[in-house]
Coordinates of C-alpha atoms and ligand atoms in Angstrom, one line a residue:
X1 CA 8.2 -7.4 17.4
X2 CA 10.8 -5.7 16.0
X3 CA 10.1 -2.7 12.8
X4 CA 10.3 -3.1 9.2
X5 CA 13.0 -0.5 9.5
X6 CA 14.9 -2.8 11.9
X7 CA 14.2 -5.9 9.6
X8 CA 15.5 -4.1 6.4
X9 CA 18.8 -3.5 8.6
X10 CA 19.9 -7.2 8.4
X11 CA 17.6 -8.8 4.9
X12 CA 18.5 -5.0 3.2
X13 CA 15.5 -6.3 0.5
X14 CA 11.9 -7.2 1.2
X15 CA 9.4 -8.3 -0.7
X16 CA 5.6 -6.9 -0.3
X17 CA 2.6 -8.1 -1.6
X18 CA 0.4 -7.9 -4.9
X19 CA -2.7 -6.6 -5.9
X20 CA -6.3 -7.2 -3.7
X21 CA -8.7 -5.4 -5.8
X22 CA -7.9 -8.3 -8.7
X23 CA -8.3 -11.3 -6.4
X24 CA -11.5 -10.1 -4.7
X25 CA -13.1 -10.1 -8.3
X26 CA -11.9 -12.9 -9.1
X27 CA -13.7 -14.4 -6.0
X28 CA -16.9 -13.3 -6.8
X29 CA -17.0 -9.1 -5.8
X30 CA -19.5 -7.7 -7.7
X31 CA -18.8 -3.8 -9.0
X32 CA -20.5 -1.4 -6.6
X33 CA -19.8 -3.7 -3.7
X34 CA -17.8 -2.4 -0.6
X35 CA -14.2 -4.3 -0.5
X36 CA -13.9 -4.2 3.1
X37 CA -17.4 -5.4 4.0
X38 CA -16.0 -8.8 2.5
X39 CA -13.3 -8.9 5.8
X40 CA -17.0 -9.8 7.7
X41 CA -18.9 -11.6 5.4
X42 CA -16.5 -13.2 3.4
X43 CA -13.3 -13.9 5.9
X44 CA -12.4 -16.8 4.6
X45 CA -12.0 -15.0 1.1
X46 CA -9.9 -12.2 2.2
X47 CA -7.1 -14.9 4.7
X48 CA -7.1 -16.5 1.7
X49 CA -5.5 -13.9 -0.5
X50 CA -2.9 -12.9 2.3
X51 CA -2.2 -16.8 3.1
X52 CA -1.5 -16.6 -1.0
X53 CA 0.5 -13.6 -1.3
X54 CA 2.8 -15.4 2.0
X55 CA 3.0 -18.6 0.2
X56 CA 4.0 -16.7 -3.1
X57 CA 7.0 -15.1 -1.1
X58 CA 6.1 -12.0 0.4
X59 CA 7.8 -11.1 3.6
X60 CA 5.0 -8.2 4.2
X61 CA 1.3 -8.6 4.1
X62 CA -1.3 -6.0 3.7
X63 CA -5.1 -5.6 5.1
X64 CA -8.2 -5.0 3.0
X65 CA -8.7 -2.0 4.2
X66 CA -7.6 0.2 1.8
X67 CA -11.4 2.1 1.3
X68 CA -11.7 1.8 5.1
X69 CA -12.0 5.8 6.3
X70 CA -15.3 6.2 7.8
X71 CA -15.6 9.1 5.1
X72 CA -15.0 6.3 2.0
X73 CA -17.3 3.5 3.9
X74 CA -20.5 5.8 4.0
X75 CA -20.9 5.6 0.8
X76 CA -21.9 2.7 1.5
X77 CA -23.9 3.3 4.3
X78 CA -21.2 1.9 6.2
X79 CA -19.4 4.9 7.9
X80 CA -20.0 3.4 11.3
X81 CA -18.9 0.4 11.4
X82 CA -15.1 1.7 10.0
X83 CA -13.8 0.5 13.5
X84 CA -15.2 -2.9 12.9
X85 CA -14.1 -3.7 9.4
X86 CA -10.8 -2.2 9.9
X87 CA -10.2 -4.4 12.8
X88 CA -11.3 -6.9 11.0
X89 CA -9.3 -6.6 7.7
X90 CA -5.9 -6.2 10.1
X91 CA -7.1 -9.3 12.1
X92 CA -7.4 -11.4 9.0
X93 CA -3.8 -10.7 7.8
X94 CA -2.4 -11.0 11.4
X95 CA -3.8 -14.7 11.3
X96 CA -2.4 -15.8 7.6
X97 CA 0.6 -14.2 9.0
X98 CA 1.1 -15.8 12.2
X99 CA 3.2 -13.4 15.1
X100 CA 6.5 -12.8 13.5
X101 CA 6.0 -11.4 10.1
X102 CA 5.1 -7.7 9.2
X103 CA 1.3 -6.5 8.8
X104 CA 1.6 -4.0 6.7
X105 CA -2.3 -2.4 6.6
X106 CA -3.5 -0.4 4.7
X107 CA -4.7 2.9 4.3
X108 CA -6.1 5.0 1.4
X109 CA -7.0 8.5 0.5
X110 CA -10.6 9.9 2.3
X111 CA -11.7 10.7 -1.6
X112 CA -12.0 13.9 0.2
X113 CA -10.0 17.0 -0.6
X114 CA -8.9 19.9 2.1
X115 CA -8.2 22.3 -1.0
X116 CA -11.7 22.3 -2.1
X117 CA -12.9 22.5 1.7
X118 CA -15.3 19.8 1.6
X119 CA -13.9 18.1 4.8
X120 CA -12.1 20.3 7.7
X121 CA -8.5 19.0 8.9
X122 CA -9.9 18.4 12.1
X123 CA -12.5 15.7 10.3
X124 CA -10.4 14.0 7.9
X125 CA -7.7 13.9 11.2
X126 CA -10.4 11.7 13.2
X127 CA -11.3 9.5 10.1
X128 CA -7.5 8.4 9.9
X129 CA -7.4 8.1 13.6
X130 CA -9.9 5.8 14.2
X131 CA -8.8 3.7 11.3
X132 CA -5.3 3.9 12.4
X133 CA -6.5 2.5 16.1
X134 CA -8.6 -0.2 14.5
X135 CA -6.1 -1.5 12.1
X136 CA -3.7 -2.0 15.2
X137 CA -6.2 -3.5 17.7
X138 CA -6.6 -5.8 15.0
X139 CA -2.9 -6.6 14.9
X140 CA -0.7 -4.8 12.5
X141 CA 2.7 -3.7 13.5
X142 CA 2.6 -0.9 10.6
X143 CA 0.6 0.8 7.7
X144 CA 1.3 2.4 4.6
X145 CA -0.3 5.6 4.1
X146 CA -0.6 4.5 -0.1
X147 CA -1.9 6.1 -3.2
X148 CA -2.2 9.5 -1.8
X149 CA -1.9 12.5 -4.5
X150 CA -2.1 15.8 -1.8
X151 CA 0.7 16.8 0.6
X152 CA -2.1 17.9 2.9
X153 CA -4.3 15.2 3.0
X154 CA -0.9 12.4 3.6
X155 CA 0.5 14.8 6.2
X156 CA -2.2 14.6 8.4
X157 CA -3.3 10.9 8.1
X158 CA 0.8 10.6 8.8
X159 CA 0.0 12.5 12.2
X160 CA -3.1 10.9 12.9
X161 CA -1.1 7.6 13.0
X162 CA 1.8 8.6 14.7
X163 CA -0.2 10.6 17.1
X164 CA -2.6 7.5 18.3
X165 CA -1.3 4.6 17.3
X166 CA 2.4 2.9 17.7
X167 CA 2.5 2.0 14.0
X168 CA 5.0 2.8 11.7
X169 CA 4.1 4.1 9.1
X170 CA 5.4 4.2 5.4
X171 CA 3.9 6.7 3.2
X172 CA 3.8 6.0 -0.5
X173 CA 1.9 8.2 -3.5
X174 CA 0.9 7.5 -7.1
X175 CA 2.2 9.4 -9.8
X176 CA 0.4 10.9 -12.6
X177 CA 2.7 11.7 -15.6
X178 CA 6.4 12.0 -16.1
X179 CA 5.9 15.2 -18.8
X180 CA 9.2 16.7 -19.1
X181 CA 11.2 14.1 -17.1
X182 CA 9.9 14.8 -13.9
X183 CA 7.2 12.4 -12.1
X184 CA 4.4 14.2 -10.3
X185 CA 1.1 13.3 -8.6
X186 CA -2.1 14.6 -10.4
X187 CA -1.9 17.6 -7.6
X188 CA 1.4 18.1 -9.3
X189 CA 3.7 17.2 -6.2
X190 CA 7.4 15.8 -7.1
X191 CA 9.0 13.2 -5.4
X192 CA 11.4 15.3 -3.8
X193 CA 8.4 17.7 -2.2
X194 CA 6.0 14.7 -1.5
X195 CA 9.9 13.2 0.6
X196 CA 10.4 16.3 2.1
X197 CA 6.8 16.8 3.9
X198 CA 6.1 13.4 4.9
X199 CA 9.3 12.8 6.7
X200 CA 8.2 15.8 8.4
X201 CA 5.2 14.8 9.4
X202 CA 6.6 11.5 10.7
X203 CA 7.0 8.8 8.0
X204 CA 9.1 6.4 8.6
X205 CA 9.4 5.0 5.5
X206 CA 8.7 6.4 1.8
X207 CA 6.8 4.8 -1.1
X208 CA 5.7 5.0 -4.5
X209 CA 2.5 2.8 -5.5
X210 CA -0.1 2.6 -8.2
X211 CA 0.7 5.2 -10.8
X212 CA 3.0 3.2 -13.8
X213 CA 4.3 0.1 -14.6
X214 CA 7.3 -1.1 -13.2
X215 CA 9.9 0.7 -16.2
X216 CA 8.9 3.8 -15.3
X217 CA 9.1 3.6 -11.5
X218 CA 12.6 3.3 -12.0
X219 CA 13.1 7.0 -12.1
X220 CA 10.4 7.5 -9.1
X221 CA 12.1 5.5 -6.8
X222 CA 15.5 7.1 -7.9
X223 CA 14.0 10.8 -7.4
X224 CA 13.0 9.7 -4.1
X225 CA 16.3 7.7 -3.2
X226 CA 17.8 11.1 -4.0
X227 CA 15.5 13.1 -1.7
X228 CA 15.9 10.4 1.1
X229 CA 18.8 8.7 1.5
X230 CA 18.5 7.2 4.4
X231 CA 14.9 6.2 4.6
X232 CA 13.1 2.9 3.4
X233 CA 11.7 2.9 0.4
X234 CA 8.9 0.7 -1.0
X235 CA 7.6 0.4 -4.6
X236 CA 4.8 -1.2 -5.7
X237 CA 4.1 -0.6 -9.8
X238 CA 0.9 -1.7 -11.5
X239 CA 1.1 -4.8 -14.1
X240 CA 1.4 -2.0 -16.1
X241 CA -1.3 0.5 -17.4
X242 CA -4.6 -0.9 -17.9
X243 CA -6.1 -1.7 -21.3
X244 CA -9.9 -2.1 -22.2
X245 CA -10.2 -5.6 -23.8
X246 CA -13.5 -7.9 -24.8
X247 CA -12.7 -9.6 -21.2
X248 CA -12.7 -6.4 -19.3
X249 CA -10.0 -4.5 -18.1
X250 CA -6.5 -6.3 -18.5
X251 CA -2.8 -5.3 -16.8
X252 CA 0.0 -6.3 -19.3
X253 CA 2.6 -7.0 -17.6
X254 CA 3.6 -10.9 -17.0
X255 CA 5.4 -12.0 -13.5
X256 CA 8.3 -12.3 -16.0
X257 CA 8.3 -9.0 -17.4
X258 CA 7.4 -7.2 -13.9
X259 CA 10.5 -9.2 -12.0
X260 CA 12.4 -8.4 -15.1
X261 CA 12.5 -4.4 -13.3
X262 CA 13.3 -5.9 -10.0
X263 CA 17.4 -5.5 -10.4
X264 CA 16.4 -2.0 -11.2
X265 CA 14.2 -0.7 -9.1
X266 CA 16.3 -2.2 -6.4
X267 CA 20.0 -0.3 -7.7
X268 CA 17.3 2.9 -7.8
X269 CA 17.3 2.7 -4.7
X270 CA 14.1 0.5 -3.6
X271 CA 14.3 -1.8 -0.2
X272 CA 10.8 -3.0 -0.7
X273 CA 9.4 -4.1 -3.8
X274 CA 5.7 -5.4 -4.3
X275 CA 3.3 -5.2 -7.0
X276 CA -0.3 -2.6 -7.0
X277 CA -3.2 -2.9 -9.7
X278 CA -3.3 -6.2 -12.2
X279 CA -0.7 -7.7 -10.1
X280 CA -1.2 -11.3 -8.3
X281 CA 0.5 -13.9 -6.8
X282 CA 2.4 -15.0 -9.5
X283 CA 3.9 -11.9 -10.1
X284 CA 5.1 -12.1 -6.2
X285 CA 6.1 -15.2 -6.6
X286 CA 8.3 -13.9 -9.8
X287 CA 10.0 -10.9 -8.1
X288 CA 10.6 -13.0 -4.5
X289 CA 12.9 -15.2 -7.1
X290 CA 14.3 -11.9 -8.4
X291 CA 15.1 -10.0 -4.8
X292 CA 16.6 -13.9 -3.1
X293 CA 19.2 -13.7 -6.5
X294 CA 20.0 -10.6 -5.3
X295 CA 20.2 -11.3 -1.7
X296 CA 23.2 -13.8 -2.6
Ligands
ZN301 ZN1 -3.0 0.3 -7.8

């Protein structure tokens, strides 16, 4: 099939998909459970949400697999069968999505950090490998590399996929604080740097996910249009930041307010634009009427 890079060439806009997390609660995921134990024992659950963010508008669908490193899953107990539920999660999406549409899966940090020492390149290296294989025997076409906060540890789950696997790969970090007008990740990494390095190590696309509500990914996205000119860039904000209420934890931000940004975000400089934390289906269903206005 052909790349997202390819696609973006002639529909210049895409739209991604929403939050996972939210819905899996919402179907019954109990706190402590493993997410991506639900793509076998619950697969009905998890088509579900990607047959809902398709029917909402998304042109890209992701995998629930974003916990899915064997170093995350043993935790659980469940380090060795990373293979399995990774090819699982991709599968899942694949089948909501049918053969022609991008399956974006996903990939998150190891909760492991090289600085400290407390994994070796060479370990974390294999744990993005064999994720990286499973998610595309499974059947996606690409990953995103998402929420990372360390140049080291995105660099060589970038190389891990690029090295084993013919997926292409976007990589997208979350940002920490804008003090002083510039955005950087809690390991204090700029757009700019965070550009720089993973194009380097093989990204074909750039990304900015998690971190802030939609307003204030404006100036991410701009800082990494800036960096990048040429590359894709993908932006998926929380419904905003999260605040403690009688009913749990609540995102602010309505589909309105969120698709609101969307003229924004995209004159920053954004080809992709999705939704991370608090976000749902209505909120792609909100910006998909946002991006087609701005596709005429
Ligand atoms: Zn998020």
């Amino acid at each position: 099939m052909v790349s997202i890079t390819e696609t973006l060439r002639e529909k210049k806009v895409l739209v991604a998909d929403g939050g996972w997390g939210t819905l899996l609660i919402a179907a019954g995921m109990q706190a402590g459970e493993c997410p991506e134990l639900w793509n076998v024992d619950h697969p009905d659950v998890v088509r579900r949400i990607a047959e809902d963010y398709i029917n909402a508008g998304s042109d890209i669908i992701s995998t629930n697999s974003f916990g899915g490193t064997r170093c995350k899953l043993d935790a659980f107990g469940l380090g060795d069968r990373a293979a399995e539920l990774n090819e699982a999660a991709a599968r899942l999406s694949r089948e909501a999505a049918g053969p022609d549409m991008h399956v974006l899966a996903s990939i998150g940090p190891s909760g492991k950090f090289l600085i400290t020492g407390e994994i070796s390149e060479d370990a974390l290296y294999e744990a993005f490998k064999e994720q990286a294989q499973a998610l595309e025997r499974g059947g996606a076409d690409a990953c995103i590399v998402e929420t990372f906060s360390a140049i080291d540890e995105a660099c060589t789950a970038i190389r891990a996929v690029k090295e084993n696997t013919a997926l292409e790969i976007i990589c997208s970090f979350t940002y920490a604080s804008t003090a002083g007008g510039t955005p950087r990740t809690m390991m204090g990494v700029t757009p700019a740097e965070m550009a720089a390095a993973c194009l380097e190590a093989g990204a074909d696309g750039l990304g900015a996910n998690c971190s802030f509500g939609s307003e204030d990914m404006v100036a991410v996205v701009r800082a990494l249009r800036e960096a990048a000119p040429e590359a894709p860039i993908l932006v998926n904000p929380n419904a905003g930041q999260p605040v403690q209420s009688e009913n749990g934890i609540v995102y602010p931000e309505t589909p309105e307010f969120m698709a609101g940004f969307v003229p924004r975000l995209i004159e920053a400089g954004a080809n992709i634009v999705g939704g991370c934390c608090g976000t749902t289906p209505e909120h792609i269903c909100a910006i998909r009427a946002e991006v087609n206005k701005h596709l005429h």
